[in-house]
Coordinates of C-alpha atoms and ligand atoms in Angstrom, one line a residue:
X353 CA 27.4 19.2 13.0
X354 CA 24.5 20.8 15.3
X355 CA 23.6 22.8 12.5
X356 CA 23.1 20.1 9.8
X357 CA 21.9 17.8 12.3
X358 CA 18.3 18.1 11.8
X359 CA 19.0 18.6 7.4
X360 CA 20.4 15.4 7.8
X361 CA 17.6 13.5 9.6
X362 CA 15.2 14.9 7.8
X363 CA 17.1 13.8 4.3
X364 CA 17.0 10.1 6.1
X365 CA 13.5 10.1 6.4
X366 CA 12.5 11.5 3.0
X367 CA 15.1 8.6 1.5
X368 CA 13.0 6.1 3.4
X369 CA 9.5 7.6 3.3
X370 CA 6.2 6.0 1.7
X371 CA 7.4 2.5 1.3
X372 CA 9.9 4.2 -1.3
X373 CA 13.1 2.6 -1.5
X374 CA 16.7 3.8 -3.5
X375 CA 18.2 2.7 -7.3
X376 CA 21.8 2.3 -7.2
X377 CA 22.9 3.9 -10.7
X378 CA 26.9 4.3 -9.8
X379 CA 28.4 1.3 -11.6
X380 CA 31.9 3.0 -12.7
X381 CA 33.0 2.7 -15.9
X382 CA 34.8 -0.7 -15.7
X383 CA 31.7 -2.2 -14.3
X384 CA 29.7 -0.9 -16.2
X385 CA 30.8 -1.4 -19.4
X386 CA 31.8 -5.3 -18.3
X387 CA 27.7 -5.3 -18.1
X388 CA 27.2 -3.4 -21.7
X389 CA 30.1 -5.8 -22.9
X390 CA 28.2 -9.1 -22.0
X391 CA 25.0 -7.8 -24.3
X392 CA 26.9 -6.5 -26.6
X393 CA 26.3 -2.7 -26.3
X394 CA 29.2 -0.5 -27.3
X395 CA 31.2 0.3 -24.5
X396 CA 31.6 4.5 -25.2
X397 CA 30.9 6.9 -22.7
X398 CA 27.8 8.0 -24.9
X399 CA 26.0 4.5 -24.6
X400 CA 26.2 4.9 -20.6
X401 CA 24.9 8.4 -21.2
X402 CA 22.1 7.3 -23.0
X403 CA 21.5 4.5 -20.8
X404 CA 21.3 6.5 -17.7
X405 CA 19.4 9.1 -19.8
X406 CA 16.9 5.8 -20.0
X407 CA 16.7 5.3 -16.5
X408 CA 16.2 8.9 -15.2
X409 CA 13.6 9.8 -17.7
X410 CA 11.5 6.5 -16.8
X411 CA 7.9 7.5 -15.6
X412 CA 6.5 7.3 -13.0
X413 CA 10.0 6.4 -11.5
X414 CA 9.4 8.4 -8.2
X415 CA 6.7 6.7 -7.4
X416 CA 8.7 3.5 -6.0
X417 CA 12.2 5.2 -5.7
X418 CA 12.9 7.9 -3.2
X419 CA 16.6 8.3 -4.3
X420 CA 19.2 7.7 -7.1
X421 CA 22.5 7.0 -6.5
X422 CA 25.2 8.2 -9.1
X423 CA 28.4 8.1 -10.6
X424 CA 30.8 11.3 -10.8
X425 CA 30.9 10.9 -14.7
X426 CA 26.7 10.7 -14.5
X427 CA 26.0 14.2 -11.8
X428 CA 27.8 15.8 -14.4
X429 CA 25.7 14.7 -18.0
X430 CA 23.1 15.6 -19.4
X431 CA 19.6 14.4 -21.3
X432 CA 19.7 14.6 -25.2
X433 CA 17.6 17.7 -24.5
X434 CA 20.3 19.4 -22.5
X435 CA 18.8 18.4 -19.6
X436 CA 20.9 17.8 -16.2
X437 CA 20.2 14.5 -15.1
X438 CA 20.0 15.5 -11.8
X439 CA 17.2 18.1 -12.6
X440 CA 15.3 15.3 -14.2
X441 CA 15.7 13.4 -11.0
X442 CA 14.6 16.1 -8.8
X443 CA 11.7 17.2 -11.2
X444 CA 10.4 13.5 -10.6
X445 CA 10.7 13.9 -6.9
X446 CA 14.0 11.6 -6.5
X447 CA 17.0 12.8 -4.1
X448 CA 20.1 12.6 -6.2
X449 CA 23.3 11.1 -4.6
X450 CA 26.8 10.4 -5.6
X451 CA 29.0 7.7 -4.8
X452 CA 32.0 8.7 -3.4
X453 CA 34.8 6.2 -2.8
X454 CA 37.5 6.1 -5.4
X455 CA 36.9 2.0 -5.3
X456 CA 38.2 -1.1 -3.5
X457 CA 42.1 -1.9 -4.0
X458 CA 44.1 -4.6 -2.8
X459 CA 44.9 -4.8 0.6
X460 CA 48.9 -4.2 1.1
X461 CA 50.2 -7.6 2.9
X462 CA 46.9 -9.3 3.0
X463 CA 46.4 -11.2 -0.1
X464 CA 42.7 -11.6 -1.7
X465 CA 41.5 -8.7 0.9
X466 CA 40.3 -5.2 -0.1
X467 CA 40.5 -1.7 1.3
X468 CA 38.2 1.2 -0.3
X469 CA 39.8 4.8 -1.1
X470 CA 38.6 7.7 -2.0
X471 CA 39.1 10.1 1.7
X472 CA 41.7 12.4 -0.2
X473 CA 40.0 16.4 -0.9
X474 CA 36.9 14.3 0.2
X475 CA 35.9 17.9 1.9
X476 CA 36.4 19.7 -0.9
X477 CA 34.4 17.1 -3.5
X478 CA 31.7 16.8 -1.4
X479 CA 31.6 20.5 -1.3
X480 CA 31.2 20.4 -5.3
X481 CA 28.9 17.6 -5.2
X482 CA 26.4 19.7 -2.9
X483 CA 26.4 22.3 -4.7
X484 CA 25.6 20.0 -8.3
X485 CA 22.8 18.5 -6.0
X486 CA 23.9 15.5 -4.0
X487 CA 21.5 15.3 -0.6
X488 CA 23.3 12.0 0.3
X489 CA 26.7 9.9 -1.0
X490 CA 27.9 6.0 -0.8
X491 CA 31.0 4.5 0.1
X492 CA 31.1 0.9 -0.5
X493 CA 33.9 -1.6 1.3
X494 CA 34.2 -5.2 0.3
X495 CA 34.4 -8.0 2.5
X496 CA 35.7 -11.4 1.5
X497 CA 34.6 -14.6 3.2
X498 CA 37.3 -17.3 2.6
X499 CA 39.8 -19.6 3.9
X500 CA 41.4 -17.7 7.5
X501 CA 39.3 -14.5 5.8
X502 CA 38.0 -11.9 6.7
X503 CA 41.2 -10.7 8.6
X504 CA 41.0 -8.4 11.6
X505 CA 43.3 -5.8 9.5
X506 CA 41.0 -5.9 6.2
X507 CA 37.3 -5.2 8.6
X508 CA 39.1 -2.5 10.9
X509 CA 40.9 -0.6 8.1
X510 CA 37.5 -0.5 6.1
X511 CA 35.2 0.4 8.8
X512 CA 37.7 3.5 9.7
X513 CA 37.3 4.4 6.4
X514 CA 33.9 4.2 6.7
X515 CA 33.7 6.7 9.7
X516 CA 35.7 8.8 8.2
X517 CA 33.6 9.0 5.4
X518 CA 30.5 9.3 7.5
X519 CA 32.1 11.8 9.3
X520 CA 33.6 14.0 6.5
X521 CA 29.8 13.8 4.9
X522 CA 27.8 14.6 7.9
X523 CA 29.9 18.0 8.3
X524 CA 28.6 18.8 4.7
X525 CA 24.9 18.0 5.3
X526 CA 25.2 15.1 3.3
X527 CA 24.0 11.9 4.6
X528 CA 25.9 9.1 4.2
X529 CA 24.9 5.6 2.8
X530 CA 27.5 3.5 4.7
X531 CA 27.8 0.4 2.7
X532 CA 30.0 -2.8 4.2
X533 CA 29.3 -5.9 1.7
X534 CA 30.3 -9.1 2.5
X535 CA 30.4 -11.1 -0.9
X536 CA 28.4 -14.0 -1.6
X537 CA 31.4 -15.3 -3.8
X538 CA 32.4 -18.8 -2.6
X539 CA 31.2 -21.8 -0.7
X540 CA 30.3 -20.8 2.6
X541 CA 27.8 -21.0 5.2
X542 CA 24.8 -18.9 5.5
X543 CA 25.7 -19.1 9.3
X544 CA 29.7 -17.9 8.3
X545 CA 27.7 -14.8 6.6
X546 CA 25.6 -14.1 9.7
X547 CA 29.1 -14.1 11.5
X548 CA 31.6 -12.5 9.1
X549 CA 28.2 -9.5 8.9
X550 CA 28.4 -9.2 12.2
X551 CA 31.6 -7.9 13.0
X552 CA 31.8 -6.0 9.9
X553 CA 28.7 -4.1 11.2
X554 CA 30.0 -4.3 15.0
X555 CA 33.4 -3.1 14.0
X556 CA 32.3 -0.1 11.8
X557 CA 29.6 0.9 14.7
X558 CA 32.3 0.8 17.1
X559 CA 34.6 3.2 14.7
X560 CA 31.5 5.3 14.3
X561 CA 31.3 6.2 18.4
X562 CA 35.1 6.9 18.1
X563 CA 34.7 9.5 15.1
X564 CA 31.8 11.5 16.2
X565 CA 29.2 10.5 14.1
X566 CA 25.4 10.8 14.4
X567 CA 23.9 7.8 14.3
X568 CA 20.3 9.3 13.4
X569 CA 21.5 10.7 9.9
X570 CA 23.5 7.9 8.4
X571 CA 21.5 4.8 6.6
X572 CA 22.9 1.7 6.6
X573 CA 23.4 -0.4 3.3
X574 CA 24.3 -4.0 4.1
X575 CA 23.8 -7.7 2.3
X576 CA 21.8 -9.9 3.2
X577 CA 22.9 -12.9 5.2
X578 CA 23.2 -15.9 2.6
X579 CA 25.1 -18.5 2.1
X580 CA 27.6 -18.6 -0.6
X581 CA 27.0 -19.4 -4.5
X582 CA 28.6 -22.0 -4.3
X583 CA 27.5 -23.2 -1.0
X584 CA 25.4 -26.8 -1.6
X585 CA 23.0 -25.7 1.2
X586 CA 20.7 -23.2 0.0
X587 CA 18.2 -21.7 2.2
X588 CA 14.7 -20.9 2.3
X589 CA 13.5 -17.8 1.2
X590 CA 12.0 -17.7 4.8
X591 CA 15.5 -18.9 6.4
X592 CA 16.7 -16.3 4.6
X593 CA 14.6 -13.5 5.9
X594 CA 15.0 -14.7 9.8
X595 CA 18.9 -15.3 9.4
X596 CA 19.2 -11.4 8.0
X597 CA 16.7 -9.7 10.6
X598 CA 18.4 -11.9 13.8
X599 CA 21.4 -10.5 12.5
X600 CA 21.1 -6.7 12.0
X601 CA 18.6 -7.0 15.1
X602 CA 21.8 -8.1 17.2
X603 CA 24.7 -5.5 15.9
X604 CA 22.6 -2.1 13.9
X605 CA 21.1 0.4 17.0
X606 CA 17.7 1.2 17.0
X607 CA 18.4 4.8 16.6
X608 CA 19.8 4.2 12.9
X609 CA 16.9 5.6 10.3
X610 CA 17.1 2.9 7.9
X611 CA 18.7 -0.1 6.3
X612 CA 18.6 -0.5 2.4
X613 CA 19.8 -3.8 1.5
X614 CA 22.0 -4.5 -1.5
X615 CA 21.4 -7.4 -4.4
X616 CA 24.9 -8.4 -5.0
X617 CA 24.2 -10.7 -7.6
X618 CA 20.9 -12.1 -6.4
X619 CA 18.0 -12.3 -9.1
X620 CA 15.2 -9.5 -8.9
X621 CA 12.7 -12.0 -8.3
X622 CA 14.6 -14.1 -5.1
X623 CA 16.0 -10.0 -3.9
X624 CA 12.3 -8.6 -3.8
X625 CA 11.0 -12.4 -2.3
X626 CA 13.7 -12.2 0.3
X627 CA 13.1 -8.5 1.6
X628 CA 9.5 -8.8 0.9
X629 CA 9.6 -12.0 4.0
X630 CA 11.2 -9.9 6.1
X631 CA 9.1 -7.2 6.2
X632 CA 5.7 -9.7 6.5
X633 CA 8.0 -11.9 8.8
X634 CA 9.1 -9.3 11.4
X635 CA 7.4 -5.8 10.5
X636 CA 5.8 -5.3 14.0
X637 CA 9.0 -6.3 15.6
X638 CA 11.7 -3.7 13.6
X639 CA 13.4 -0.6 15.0
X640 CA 14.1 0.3 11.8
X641 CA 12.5 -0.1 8.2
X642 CA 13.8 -2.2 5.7
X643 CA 14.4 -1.0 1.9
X644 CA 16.4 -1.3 -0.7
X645 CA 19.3 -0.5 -2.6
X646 CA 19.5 -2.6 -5.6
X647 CA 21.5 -2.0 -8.7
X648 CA 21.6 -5.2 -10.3
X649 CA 18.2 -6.4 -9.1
X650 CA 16.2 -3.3 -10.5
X651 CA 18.2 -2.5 -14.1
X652 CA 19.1 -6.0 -15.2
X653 CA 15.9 -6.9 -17.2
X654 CA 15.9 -3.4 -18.4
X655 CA 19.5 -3.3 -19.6
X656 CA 19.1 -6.9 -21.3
X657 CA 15.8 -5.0 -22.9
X658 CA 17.8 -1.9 -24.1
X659 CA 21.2 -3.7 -25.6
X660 CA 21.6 -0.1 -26.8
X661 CA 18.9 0.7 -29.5
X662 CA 16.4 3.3 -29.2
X663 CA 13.2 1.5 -30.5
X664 CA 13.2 -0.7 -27.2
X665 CA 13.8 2.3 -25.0
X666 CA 10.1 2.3 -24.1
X667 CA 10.0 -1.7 -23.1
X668 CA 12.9 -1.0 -21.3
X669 CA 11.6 2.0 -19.0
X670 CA 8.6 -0.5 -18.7
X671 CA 11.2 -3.7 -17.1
X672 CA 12.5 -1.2 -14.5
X673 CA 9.4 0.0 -12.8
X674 CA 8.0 -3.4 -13.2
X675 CA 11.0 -3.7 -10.8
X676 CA 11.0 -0.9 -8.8
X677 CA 7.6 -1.3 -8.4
X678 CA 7.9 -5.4 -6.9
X679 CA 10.8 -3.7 -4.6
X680 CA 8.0 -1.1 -3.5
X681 CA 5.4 -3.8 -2.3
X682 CA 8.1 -5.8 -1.2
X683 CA 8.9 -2.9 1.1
X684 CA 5.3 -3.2 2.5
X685 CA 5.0 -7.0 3.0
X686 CA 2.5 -7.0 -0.7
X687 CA 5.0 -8.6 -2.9
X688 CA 3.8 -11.8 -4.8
X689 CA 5.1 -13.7 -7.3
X690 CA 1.8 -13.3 -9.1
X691 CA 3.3 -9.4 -9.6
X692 CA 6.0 -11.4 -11.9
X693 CA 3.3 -13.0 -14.5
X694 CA 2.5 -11.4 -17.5
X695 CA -0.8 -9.0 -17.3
X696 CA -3.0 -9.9 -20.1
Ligands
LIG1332 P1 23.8 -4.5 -6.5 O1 22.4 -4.3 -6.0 O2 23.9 -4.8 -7.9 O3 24.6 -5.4 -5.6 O4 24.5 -3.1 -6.4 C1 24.3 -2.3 -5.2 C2 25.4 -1.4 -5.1 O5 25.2 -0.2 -5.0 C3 26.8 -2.0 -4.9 O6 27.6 -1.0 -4.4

């Protein structure tokens, strides 16, 4: 660990350097083809080529985003030129990643409840994904907020997983996105969310200290506190902010390089509002700085764009650094939703 100690620090801080923030590209094949399926683009393993081909050959990309996150199917392809995808990446200045967790599975004798896999040969494929390029990897655990749920079983067996991740990752150099989301399916409280986020974050941190990890070369990726979708009280974009920063402030140490929130289902506009407020609402007050991680909230207007021809490749490309770009000011307090109006 002494030995990759400072690598991995100094891969933290590239990650969340210049107001740069990360593009979740790791949808697995199920999800991702449930996305191509609902704009009816054919679901074949050379559409999501293409599309990622799309995204990674977008320019000016690595101007907003400091690293991609990818699938194992996608470190593997290549451009229609024969180009790795993760050369084109690291030609445009953008740290490729990989996620790593084999998925969330149900829960043995806790119905409803999840528990991510994926720490068998994890030495060993993190070995191979260094060597095809990966600087940092993602595990994501699912946490759902419902009736007597979270249990205590479902947040301690995912955040062991999680240090055992982190650990298993920080060995090979590799920082580690740590990623606990706590669904916004259902009808509760923002305030339940603050909680439920809380001890997700508090459990995992406490696992961390058991397994030996560094806290300086991990970054944390985390939703942020809202109330459900089906909640009838919606907060403020504002409330939002507050509820979010008084949260992490409370449970995520100082010493942690960086939080990169996650969309989950919110709108590009309301995810860049929301992290935009924080950051004008609290930057002279944070340990750490706040960036993103979207998937949904950076490719959605692209993907809707592309529905899988060619000729709108280009308007496409265009849709996602509109977004990247919104999440880049947002990162710096500058976001406005005069950014969203059409430029005549
Ligand atoms: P969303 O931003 O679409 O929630 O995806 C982020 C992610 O990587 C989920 O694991």
């Amino acid at each position: 660990m002494e030995m990759n100690a400072k690598q991995l620090m100094e891969t933290a801080r590239a990650l969340m350097a210049d107001g740069k923030g990360l593009l979740a590209m790791d949808e697995s094949d199920p999800t991702c083809n449930k996305r191509f399926e609902k704009l009816g683009i054919p679901q074949t393993l050379e559409a999501r080529r293409a599309y990622r081909e799309l995204i990674v050959t977008t320019p000016r990309l690595g101007e907003s985003i400091s690293g991609a996150i990818l699938y194992d199917a996608t470190i593997h392809q290549k451009t229609k030129d024969g180009v790795s995808l993760v050369e084109v990446l690291s030609k445009a200045g953008i740290i490729p990643s990989i996620k790593v967790d084999s998925g969330a599975d149900a829960l043995a004798g806790h119905p409803g409840e999840k528990i991510t896999g994926g720490l068998d040969r994890l030495r060993e494929r993190l070995a191979e994904y260094a060597k095809l390029g990966a600087r940092f990897a993602k595990w994501r655990a699912v946490i759902t907020i419902g009736e007597g749920l979270p249990t205590c079983a479902c947040v301690h067996a995912n955040a062991h997983a999680l240090a055992r991740y982190v650990a298993l990752c920080q060995e090979a150099g590799i920082v580690p996105i740590v990623e606990p989301e706590v669904l916004m399916d259902g009808s509760h409280s923002l305030k339940r969310c603050c909680e439920v986020t809380e001890k997700i974050i508090r459990a995992m941190f406490h696992e961390f200290y058991d397994q030996r990890v560094m806290i300086e070369g991990i970054i944390l990726k985390t939703n942020m506190i809202l109330p459900g979708l089906k909640c009838p009280k919606q907060e403020s974009v504002e409330e939002v902010a507050d509820a979010t920063v008084m949260c992490l402030m409370r449970v995520v140490p100082a010493a942690v390089p960086g939080i990169a929130f996650l969309s989950g289902g919110q709108s590009g506009e309301l995810a860049s509002a929301r992290l935009n407020a924080m950051n004008v609402r609290f930057r002279s007050r944070l340990p750490w700085p706040l960036s993103f991680s979207f998937a949904r909230a950076i490719q959605q207007p692209a993907m809707e764009i592309w529905r899988g021809d060619d000729g709108n490749i280009k308007a496409a490309q265009e849709a996602l650094l509109h977004r990247a770009n919104c999440n880049r000011a947002a990162r710096r307090g500058e976001y406005s939703s005069a950014m969203e109006k059409p430029q005549i």
